[in-house]
Coordinates of C-alpha atoms and ligand atoms in Angstrom, one line a residue:
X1 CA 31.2 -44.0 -71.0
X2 CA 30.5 -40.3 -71.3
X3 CA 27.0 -39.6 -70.3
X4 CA 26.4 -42.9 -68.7
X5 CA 25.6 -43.0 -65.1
X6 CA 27.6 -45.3 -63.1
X7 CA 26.5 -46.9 -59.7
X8 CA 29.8 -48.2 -58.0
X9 CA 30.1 -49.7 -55.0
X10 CA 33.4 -49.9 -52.3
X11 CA 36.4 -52.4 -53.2
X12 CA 37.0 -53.9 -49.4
X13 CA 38.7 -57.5 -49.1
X14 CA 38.1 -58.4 -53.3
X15 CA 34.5 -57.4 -53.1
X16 CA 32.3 -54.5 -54.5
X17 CA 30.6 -53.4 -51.4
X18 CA 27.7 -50.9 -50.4
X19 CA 27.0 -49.1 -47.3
X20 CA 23.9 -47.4 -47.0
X21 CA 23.9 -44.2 -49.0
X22 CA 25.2 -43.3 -52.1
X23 CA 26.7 -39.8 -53.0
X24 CA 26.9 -37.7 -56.7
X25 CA 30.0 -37.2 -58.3
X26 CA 29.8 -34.4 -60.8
X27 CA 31.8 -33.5 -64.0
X28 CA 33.0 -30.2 -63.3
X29 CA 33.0 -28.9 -67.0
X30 CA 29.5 -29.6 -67.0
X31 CA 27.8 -30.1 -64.0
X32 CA 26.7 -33.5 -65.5
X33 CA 26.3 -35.8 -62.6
X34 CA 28.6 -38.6 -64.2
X35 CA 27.4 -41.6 -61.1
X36 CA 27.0 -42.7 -57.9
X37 CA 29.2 -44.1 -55.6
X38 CA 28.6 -46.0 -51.5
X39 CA 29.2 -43.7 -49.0
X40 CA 31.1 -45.3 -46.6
X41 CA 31.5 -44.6 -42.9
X42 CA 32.7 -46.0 -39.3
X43 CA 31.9 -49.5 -40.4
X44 CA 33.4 -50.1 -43.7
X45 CA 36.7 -48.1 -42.5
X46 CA 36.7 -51.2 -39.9
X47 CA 36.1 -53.6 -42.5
X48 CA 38.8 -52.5 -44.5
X49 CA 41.6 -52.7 -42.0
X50 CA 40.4 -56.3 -40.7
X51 CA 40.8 -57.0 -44.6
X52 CA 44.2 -55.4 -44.7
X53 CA 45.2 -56.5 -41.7
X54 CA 44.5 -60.5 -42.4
X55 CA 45.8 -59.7 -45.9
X56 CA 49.3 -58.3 -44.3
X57 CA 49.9 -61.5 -43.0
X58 CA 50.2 -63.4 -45.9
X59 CA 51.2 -60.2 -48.0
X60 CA 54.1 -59.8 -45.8
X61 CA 55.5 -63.0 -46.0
X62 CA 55.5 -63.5 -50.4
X63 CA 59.1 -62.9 -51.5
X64 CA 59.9 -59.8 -53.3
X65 CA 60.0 -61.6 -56.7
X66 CA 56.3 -63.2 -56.2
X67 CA 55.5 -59.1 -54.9
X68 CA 57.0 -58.1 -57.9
X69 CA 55.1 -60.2 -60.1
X70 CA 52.3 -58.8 -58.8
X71 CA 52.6 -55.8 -59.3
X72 CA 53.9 -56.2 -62.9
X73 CA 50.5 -57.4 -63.6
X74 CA 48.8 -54.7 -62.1
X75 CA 50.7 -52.5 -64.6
X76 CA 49.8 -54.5 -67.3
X77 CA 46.3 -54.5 -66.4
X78 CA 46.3 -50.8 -66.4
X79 CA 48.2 -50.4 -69.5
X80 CA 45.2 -52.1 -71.1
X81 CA 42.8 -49.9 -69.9
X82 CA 44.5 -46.4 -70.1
X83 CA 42.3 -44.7 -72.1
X84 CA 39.2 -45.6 -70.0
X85 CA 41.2 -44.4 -66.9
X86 CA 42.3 -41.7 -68.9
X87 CA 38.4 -40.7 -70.2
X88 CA 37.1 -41.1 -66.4
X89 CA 40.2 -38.6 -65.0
X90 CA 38.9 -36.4 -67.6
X91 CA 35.3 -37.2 -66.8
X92 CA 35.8 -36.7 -63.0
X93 CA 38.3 -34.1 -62.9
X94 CA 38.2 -32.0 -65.7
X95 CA 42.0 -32.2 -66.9
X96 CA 42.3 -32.1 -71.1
X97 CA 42.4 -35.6 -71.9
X98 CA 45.8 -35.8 -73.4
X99 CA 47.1 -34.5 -69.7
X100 CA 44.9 -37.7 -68.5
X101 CA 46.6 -40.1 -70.6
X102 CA 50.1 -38.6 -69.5
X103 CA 48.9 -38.9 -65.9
X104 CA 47.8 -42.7 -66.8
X105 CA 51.2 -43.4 -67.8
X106 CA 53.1 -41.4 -65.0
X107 CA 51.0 -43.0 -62.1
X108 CA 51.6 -46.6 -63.9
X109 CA 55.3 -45.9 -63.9
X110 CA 55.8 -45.7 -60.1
X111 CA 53.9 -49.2 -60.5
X112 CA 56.8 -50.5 -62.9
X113 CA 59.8 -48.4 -61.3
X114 CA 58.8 -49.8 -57.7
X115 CA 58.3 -54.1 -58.9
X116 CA 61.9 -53.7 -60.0
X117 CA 62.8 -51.9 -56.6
X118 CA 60.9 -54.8 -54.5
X119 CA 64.0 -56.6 -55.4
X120 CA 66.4 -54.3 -54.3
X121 CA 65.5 -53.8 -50.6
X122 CA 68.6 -54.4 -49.2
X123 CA 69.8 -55.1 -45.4
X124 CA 73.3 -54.3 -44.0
X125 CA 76.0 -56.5 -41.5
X126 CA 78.1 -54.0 -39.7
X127 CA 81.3 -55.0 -38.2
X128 CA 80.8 -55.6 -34.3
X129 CA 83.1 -54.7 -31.5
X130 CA 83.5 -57.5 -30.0
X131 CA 84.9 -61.4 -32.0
X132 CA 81.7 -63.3 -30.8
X133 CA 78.9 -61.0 -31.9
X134 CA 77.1 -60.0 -35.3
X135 CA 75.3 -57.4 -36.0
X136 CA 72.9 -57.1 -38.8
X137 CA 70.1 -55.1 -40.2
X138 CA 66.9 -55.9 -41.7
X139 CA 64.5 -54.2 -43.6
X140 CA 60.9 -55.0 -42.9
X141 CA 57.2 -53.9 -44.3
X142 CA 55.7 -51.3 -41.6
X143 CA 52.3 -53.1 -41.8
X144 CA 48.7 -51.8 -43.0
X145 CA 49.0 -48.9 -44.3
X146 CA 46.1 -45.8 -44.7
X147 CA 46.3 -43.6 -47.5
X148 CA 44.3 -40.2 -47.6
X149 CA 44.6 -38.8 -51.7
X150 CA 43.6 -35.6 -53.3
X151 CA 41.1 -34.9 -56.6
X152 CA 43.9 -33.1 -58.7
X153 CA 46.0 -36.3 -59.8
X154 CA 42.8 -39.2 -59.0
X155 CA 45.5 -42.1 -60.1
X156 CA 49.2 -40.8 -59.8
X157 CA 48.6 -39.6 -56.1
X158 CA 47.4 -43.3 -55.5
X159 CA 49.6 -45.6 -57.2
X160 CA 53.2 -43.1 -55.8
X161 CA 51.7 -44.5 -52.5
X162 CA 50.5 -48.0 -53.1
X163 CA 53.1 -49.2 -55.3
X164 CA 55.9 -48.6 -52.9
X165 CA 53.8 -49.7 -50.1
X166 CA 52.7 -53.4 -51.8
X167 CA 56.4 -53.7 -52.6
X168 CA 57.8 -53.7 -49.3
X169 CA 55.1 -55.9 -48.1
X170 CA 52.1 -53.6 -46.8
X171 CA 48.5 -53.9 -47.3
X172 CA 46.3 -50.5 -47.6
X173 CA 43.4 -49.3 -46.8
X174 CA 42.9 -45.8 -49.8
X175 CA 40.2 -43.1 -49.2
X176 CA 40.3 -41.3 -52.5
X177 CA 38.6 -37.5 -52.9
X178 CA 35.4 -37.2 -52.7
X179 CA 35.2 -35.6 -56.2
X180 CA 37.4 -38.0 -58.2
X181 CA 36.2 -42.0 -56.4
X182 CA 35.5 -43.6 -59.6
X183 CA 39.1 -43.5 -60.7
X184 CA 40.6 -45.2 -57.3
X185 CA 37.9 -47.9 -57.8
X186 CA 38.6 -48.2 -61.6
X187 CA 42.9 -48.9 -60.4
X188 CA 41.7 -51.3 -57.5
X189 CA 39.6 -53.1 -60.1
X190 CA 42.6 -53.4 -62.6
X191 CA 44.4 -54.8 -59.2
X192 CA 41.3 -57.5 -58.8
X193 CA 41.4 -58.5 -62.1
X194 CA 45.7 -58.4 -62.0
X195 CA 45.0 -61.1 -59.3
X196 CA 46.2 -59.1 -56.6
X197 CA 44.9 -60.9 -53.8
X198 CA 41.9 -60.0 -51.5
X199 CA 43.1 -57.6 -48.4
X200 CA 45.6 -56.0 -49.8
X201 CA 44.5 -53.0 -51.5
X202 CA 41.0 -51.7 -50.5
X203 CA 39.7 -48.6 -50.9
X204 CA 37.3 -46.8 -48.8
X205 CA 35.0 -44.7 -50.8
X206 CA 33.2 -41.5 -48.6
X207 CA 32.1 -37.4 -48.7
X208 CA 33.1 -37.6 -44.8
X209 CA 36.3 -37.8 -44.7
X210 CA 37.1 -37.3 -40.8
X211 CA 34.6 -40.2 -39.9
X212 CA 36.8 -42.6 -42.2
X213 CA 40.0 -41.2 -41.3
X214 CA 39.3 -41.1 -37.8
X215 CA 38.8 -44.8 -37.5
X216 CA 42.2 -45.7 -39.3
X217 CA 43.9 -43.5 -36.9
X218 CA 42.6 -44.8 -33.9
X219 CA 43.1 -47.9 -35.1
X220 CA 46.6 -49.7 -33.7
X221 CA 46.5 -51.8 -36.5
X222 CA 47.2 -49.4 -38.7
X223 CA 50.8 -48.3 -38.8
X224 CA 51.2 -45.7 -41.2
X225 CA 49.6 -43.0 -42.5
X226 CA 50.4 -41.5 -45.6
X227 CA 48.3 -38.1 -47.1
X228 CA 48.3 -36.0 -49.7
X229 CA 46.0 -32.7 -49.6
X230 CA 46.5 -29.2 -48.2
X231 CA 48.7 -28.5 -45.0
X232 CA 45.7 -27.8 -42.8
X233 CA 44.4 -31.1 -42.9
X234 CA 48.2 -32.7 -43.1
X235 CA 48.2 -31.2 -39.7
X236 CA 45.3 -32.3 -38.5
X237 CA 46.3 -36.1 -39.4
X238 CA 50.1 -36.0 -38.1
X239 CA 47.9 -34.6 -34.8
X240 CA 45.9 -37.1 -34.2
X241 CA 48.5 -39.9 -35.8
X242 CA 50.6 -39.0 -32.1
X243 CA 48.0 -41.0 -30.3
X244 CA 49.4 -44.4 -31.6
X245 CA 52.6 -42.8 -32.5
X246 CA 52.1 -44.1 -36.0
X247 CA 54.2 -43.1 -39.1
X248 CA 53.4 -40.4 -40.8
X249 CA 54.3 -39.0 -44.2
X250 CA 52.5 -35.7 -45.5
X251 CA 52.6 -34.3 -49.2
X252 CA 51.1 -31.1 -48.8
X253 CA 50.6 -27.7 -50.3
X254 CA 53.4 -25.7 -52.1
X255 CA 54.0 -22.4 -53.6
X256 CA 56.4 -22.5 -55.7
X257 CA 58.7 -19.3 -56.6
X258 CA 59.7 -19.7 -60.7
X259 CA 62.7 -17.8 -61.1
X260 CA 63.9 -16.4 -64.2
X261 CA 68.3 -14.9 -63.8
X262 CA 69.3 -12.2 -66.0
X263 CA 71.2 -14.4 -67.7
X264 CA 68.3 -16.9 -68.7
X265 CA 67.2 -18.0 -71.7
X266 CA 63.8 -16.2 -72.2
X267 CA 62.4 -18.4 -74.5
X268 CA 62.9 -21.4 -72.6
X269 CA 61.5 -19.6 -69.2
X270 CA 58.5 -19.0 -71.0
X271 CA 58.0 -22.2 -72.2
X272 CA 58.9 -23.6 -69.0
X273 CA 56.5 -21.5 -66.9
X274 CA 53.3 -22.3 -69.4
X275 CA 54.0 -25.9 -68.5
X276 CA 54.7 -25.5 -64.9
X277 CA 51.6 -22.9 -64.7
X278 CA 49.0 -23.9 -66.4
X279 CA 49.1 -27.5 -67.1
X280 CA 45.9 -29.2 -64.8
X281 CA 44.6 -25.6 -65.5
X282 CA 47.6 -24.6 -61.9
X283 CA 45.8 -27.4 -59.6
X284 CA 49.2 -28.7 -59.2
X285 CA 51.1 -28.3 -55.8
X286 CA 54.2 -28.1 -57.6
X287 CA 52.8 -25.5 -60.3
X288 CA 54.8 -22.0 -60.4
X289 CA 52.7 -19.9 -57.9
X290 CA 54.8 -17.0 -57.8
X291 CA 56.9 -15.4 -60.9
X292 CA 60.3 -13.5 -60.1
X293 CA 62.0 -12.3 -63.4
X294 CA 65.1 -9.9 -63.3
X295 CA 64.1 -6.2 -63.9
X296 CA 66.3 -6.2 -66.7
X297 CA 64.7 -8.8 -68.6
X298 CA 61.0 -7.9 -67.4
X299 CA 59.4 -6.5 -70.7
X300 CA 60.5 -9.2 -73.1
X301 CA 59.7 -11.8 -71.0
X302 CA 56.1 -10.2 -70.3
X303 CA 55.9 -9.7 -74.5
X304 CA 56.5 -13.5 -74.7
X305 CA 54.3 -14.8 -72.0
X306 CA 51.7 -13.0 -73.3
X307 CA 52.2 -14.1 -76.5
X308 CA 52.3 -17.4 -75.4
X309 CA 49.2 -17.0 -73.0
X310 CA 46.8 -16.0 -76.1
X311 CA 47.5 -19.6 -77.8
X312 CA 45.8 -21.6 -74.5
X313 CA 42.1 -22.5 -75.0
X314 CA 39.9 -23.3 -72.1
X315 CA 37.3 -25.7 -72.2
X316 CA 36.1 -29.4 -72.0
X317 CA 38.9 -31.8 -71.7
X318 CA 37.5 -33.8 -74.1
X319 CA 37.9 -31.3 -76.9
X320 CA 41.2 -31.5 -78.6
X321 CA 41.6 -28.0 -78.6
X322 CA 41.4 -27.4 -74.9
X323 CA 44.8 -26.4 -73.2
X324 CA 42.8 -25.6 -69.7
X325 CA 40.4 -27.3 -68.6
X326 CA 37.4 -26.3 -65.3
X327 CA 38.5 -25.8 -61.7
X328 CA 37.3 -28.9 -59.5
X329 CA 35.0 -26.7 -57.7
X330 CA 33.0 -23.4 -57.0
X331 CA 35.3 -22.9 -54.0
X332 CA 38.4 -22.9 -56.2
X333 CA 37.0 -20.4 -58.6
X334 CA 35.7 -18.1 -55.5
X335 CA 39.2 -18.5 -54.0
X336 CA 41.0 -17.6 -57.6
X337 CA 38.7 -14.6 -58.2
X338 CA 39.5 -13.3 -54.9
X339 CA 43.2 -13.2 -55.2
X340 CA 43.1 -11.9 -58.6
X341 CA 40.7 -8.9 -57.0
X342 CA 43.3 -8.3 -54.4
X343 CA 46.3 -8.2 -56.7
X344 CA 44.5 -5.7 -58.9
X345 CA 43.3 -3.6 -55.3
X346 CA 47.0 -3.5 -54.4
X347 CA 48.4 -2.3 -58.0
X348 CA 48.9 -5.3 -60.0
X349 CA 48.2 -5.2 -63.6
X350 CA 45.9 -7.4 -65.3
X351 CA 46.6 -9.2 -68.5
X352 CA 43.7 -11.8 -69.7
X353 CA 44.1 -14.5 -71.8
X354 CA 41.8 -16.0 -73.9
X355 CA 37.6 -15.8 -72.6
X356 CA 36.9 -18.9 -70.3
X357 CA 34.3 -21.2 -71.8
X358 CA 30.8 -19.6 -71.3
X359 CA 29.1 -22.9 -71.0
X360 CA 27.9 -24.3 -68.1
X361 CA 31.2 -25.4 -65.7
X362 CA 33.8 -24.2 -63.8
X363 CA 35.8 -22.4 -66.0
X364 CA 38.4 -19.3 -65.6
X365 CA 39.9 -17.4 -68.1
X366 CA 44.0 -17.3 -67.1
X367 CA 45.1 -14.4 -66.1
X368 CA 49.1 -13.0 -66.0
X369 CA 49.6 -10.2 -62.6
X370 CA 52.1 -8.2 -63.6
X371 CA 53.6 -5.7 -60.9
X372 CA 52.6 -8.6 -58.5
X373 CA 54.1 -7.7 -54.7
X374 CA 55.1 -10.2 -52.0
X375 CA 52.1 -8.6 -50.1
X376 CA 49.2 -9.8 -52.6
X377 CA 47.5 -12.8 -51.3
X378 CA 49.0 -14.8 -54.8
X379 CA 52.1 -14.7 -53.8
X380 CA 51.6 -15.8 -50.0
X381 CA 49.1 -18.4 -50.3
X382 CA 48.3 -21.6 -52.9
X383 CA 46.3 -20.2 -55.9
X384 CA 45.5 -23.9 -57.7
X385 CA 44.4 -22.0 -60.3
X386 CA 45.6 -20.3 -63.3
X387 CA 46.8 -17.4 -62.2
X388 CA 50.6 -16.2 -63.0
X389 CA 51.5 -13.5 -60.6
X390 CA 54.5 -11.6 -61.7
X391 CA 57.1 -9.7 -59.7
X392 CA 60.5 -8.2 -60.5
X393 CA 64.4 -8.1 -58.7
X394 CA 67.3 -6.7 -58.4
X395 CA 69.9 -9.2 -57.9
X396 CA 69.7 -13.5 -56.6
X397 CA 70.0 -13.3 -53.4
X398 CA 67.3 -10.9 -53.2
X399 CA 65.3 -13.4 -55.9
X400 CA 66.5 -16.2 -53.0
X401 CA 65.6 -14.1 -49.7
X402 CA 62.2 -13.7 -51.2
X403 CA 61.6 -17.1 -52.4
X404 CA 62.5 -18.3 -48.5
X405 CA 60.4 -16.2 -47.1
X406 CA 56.9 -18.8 -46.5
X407 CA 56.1 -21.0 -44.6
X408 CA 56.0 -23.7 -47.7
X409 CA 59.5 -25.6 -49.2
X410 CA 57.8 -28.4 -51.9
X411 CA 59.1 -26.8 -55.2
X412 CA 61.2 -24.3 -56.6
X413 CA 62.4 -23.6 -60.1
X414 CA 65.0 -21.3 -61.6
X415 CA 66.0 -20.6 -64.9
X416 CA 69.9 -19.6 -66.3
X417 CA 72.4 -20.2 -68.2
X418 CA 74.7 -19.9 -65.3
X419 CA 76.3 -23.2 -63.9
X420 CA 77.5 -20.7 -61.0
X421 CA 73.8 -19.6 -60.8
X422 CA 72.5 -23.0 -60.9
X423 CA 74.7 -24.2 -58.0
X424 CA 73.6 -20.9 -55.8
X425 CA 70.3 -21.1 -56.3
X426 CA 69.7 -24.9 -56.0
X427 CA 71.5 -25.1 -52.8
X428 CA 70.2 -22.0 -50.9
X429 CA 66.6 -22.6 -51.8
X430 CA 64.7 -24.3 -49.0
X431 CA 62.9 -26.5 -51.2
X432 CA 62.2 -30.3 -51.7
X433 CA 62.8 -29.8 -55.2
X434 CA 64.7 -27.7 -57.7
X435 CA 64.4 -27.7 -61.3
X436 CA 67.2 -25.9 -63.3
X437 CA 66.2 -24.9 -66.1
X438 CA 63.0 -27.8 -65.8
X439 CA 59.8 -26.8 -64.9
X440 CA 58.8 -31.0 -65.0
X441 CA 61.1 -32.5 -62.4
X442 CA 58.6 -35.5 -61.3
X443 CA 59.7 -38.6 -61.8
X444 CA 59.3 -42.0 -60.4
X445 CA 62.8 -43.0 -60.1
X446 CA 63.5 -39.5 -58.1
X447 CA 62.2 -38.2 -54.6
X448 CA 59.3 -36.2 -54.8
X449 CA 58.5 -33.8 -51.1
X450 CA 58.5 -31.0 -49.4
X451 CA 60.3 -28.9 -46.6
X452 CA 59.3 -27.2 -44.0
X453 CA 55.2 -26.8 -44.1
X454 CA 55.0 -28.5 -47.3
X455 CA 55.6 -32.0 -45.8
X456 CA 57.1 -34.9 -44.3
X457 CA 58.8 -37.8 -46.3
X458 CA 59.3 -38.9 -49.9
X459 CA 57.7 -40.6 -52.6
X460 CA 59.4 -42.2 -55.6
X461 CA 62.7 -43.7 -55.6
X462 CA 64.1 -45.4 -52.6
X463 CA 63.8 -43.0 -50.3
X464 CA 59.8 -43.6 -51.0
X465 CA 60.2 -47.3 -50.2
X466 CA 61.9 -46.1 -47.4
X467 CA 58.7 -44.4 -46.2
X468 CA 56.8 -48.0 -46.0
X469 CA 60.3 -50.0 -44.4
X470 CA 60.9 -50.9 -40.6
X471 CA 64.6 -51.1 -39.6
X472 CA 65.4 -54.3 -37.5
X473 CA 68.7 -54.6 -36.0
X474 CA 69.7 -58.4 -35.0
X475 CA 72.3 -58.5 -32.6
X476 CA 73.7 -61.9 -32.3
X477 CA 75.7 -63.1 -29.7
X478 CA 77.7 -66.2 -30.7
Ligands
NAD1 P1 42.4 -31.6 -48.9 O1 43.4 -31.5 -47.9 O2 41.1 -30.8 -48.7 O3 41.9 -33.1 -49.2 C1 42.9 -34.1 -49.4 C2 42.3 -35.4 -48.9 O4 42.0 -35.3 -47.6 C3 40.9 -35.8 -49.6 O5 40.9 -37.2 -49.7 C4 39.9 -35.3 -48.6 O6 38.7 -35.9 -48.6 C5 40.7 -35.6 -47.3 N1 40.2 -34.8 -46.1 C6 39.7 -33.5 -46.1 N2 39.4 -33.2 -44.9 C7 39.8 -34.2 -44.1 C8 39.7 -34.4 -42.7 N3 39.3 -33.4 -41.8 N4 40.2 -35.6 -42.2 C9 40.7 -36.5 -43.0 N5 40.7 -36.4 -44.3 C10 40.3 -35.2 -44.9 O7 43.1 -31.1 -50.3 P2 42.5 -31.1 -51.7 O8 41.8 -29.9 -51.9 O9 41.9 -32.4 -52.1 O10 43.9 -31.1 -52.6 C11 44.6 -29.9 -52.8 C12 45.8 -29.8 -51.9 O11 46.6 -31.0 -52.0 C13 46.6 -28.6 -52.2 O12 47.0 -28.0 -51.1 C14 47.8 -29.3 -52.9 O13 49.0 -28.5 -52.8 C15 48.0 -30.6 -52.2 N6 48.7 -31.5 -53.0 C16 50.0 -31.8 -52.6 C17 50.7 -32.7 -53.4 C18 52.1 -33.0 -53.0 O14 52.6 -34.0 -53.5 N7 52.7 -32.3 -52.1 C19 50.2 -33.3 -54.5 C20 48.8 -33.0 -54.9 C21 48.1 -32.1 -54.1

């Protein structure tokens, strides 16, 4: 597949179609255009939802166990084919391939996790007040769903949405990123060939994003939007979502404060914050974005990141030895640059890693900040790159104060040996998510979202079927 060009076309109501144009998508470790895809617009965002929508009807109405068995084969069908997924995330997105693989098998496990839960979605009678009535409650699918995904995980950001969605009986209409289409199309056609019927997942390739997106929220039809991507746009979408008062559920930016206590193993905080930092080369909302470490543990720590930092290797995904692979973009490298400039402008010291790959791509050497201060643009904004800014203090709920203070809750992390510790920090951060002593929390059987700026809703477990549930209450009067 590597080098090939590939011509692909939409997947609406079973079928490959084409709208006019077509546009590049480009393998950012080489600027290789890798194929083309249809650029869809106002008419094949229609077509789409009349798919879903006729789909829904039927969809809706399967039992749980046939929905199930769906979905089971859609796993399977993916399972077959994880290394060509995993090649093409690689391909599209730049991520080493073994991360791809691991993605492959993350994204397919919110497939598994959520068949089993299609069984599971229970209602509730509730005692009435009065001898001759009943009360009960009954959950039902929301409808067609829309679902706006991000470049940085092409498969798992699709599947934590589908999966759940399909399960409680929704159809969906997907417009993937512009930079990573061929994996979305690559899952919808493991889907096809699962024999998941026509309608109920479609996806909705395009590079104009608003002119898709704009139809599905006009459209009443369309009952639920659910996006993941940066909080400006998030906003944008729960905006214009108000005008049909549709639900809305938002996964959007973090920066997440990794906290190392006096009392923590060092070791283990390193090791944690090289996985939480630099794996998807820190395009991950969740990654650390901003380092505290006690002052009394600051030097060894910094002699063992360092350490640590010297054994990555950046480069092409495809080589085994690559540990960091490109940025998605010129953008991302313009924005990383500039915060590593400012850090240094406002005192921060630089400490490089190994050289970035001097071939053609978009490549960035990482770089630790130490003497990082909460006024540097690193520690008050997404860097989604990799870029480990960090900072010192004096006591936790200093570390906790500091932490709190953005506008962003998705992730947080903290590392000690301290069950006292454990219990402050976990419950005083405002944070969707808190890993003690775990800088991997994701999981498909756990909710996954943020507080405050960083989101609305959860995905994964049931709380994330939740997200794509009605709740009727029948009042019967005997
Ligand atoms: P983005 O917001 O630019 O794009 C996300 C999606 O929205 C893409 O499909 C894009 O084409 C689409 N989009 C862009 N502009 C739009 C518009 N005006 N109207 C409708 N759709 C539009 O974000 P990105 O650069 O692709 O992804 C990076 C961001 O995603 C980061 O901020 C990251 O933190 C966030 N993210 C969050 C999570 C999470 O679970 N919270 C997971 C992954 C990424």
């Amino acid at each position: 597949m590597d080098g090939a060009i590939l011509q692909k076309g939409m997947y609406i109501n079973g079928e490959e179609v084409y709208a006019g144009d077509l546009f590049a998508v480009e393998n950012p470790a080489t600027f290789e255009k890798i194929g083309y895809v249809a650029d869809g617009g106002t008419r094949e965002a229609q077509m789409a939802v009349d798919a879903a929508h006729e789909a829904f009807l039927v969809w809706s109405k399967k039992t749980a166990y046939e929905r199930a068995a769906h979905l089971e084969n859609w796993f399977q069908a993916i399972s077959e084919r994880t290394e060509e997924l995993a090649r093409m995330i690689t391909l599209e997105q730049g991520k080493p391939l073994i991360e791809a693989r691991g993605e492959i098998a993350y994204a397919n496990s919110f497939i598994k996790w959520f068949a089993e839960e299609a069984k599971r979605v229970y209602g509730e009678t509730i005692p009435a007040s009065s001898s001759s009535k009943r009360i009960l409650v009954q959950k039902q699918p929301v409808g067609v769903v829309a679902a706006i995904t991000p470049w940085n995980f092409p498969a798992a950001m699709i599947t934590r949405k589908v999966a759940p969605a399909l399960a409680a009986g929704c159809t969906v209409v997907i417009k993937p990123a512009p930079a990573t289409p061929l994996t979305a199309l690559l899952l919808a056609e493991c889907a096809h060939e699962a024999g998941i019927p026509e309608g109920v997942i479609n996806v909705v390739t395009t590079n104009d994003a608003a002119a898709v997106s704009d139809v599905w929220l006009e459209d009443s039809r369309v009952k639920k939007i659910t996006f993941t991507g940066s909080t400006k746009v998030g906003k944008q979408l729960m905006e214009k979502a108000a005008k049909t008062v549709k639900k809305v559920s938002l996964e959007l930016g973090g920066l997440a404060p990794f906290i190392i206590a006096e009392d923590a193993d060092i070791n283990a905080a390193v090791k944690g914050v090289m996985q939480s930092k630099f794996r998807n080369a820190g395009q991950t909302c969740v990654c650390a974005n901003r380092i505290y470490v006690h002052e009394n543990i600051k030097e060894p720590f910094i002699d063992a990141f360092k350490t640590a930092l010297n054994s990555l290797r950046v480069g092409n995904g495809f080589e085994q030895s690559t540990d960091i692979g490109p940025l998605i973009n010129e953008a991302a490298i313009e924005k990383v640059k500039g915060q590593i400039d400012d850090a240094i402008s406002k005192g921060a010291k630089a400490i490089r890693g190994p050289k970035a790959d001097e071939r053609k791509g978009f490549f960035i050497e990482p770089v630790i900040l130490s003497g990082a201060t909460d006024d540097m643009a690193c520690m008050r904004e997404e860097t989604f790159g990799p870029v480990a800014p960090v900072s010192t203090f004096s006591d936790d709920a200093e570390a906790v104060r500091r932490a709190n203070n953005t506008p962003y809750g998705l992730a947080a992390y903290v590392f000690t040996k301290s069950l006292q510790k454990a219990f402050y920090y976990s419950e005083n951060l405002e944070y969707g998510i808190v890993g003690v002593n775990d800088p991997l929390p994701a999981t498909a059987q756990a909710p996954f979202g943020g507080m405050k700026e960083s989101g609305l809703g959860r995905e994964g477990s049931r709380h994330g079927m939740d997200e794509f549930l009605e709740v009727k209450y029948i009042s019967i009067q005997l």
